[in-house]
Amino acid sequence: ASGADGGVGSTKNGGGGGGGRIAIYYKDNSSFTGFININGGDGGGTAVDGGNGTIFLQKLPVINSVTIQSPLNNASTNVAIQANVTGDNLFAVNFTVIPPNGTGILNNTNATIVTGDFWNSTSFFTNVEGRWSYTIVAMDNVTDTDTFTGSFDIDSTPPQVTLNAPVDNFNTSATSILFNWTALDTVDSGLRCNLTINQSVNVSYVESVNGTGTNVTVTGFNEGSYKWNVTCLDNATNVNTSASNVFTV
């Protein structure tokens, strides 16, 4: 990128060419090593030397991390998102939040910078449960951008638990019993459930697919009457216990 040297003529000498202009755009904080020559060329004879060139460095926008400040534990409350964004000459950080049903998209252009490299979306209250999605776009003053997408859940409704087998007041001579229940949740695809027999947890943390019957076999029953129920927990720590059924061996 250096300027060319000027020539020596018979009557006039040529001036040196000016050095070039190099622009370097980067995202990561790194060390640069090497040599770049952008000197102006030498003037021929007594002619003027060319001026030196310039190097322009600019860090492109980078969304380093995103924190869902609210809702905490997936509870229904204010929604607030914070992004850590770095880059030179940042012009805007835009948040777009999309509800589970895809309608009522919330745009927050030119989000508020809090301190240092942290930018906050506008917070708002919602009681719409389900999986929300969001897109964050950071832009500098020459329209270079970085985009981050993600999602979060809002879930404040406990799972519903239905006992399928054995049915209430079931009588059997078998000492091995197949228990079946169905856990139903508004958001999560799977739940963790405990099987309780006569007020004591018999099997714990059984993975139960949302809306699908779960089977657990328990052996070693003696003659007598037994009461059983199932307690299930979703990912938002909402918990619920079914009604109790009775069976007799």
XYZ file of C-alpha atoms in Angstrom, residues 98-105 131 133:
10
model
C -42.237 -12.513 19.971
C -45.013 -14.114 22.113
C -45.825 -17.834 21.818
C -48.810 -17.234 19.524
C -46.673 -15.124 17.158
C -48.885 -12.047 17.442
C -48.257 -8.795 19.264
C -44.554 -8.616 18.368
C -42.184 -20.287 24.766
C -38.549 -15.997 21.208
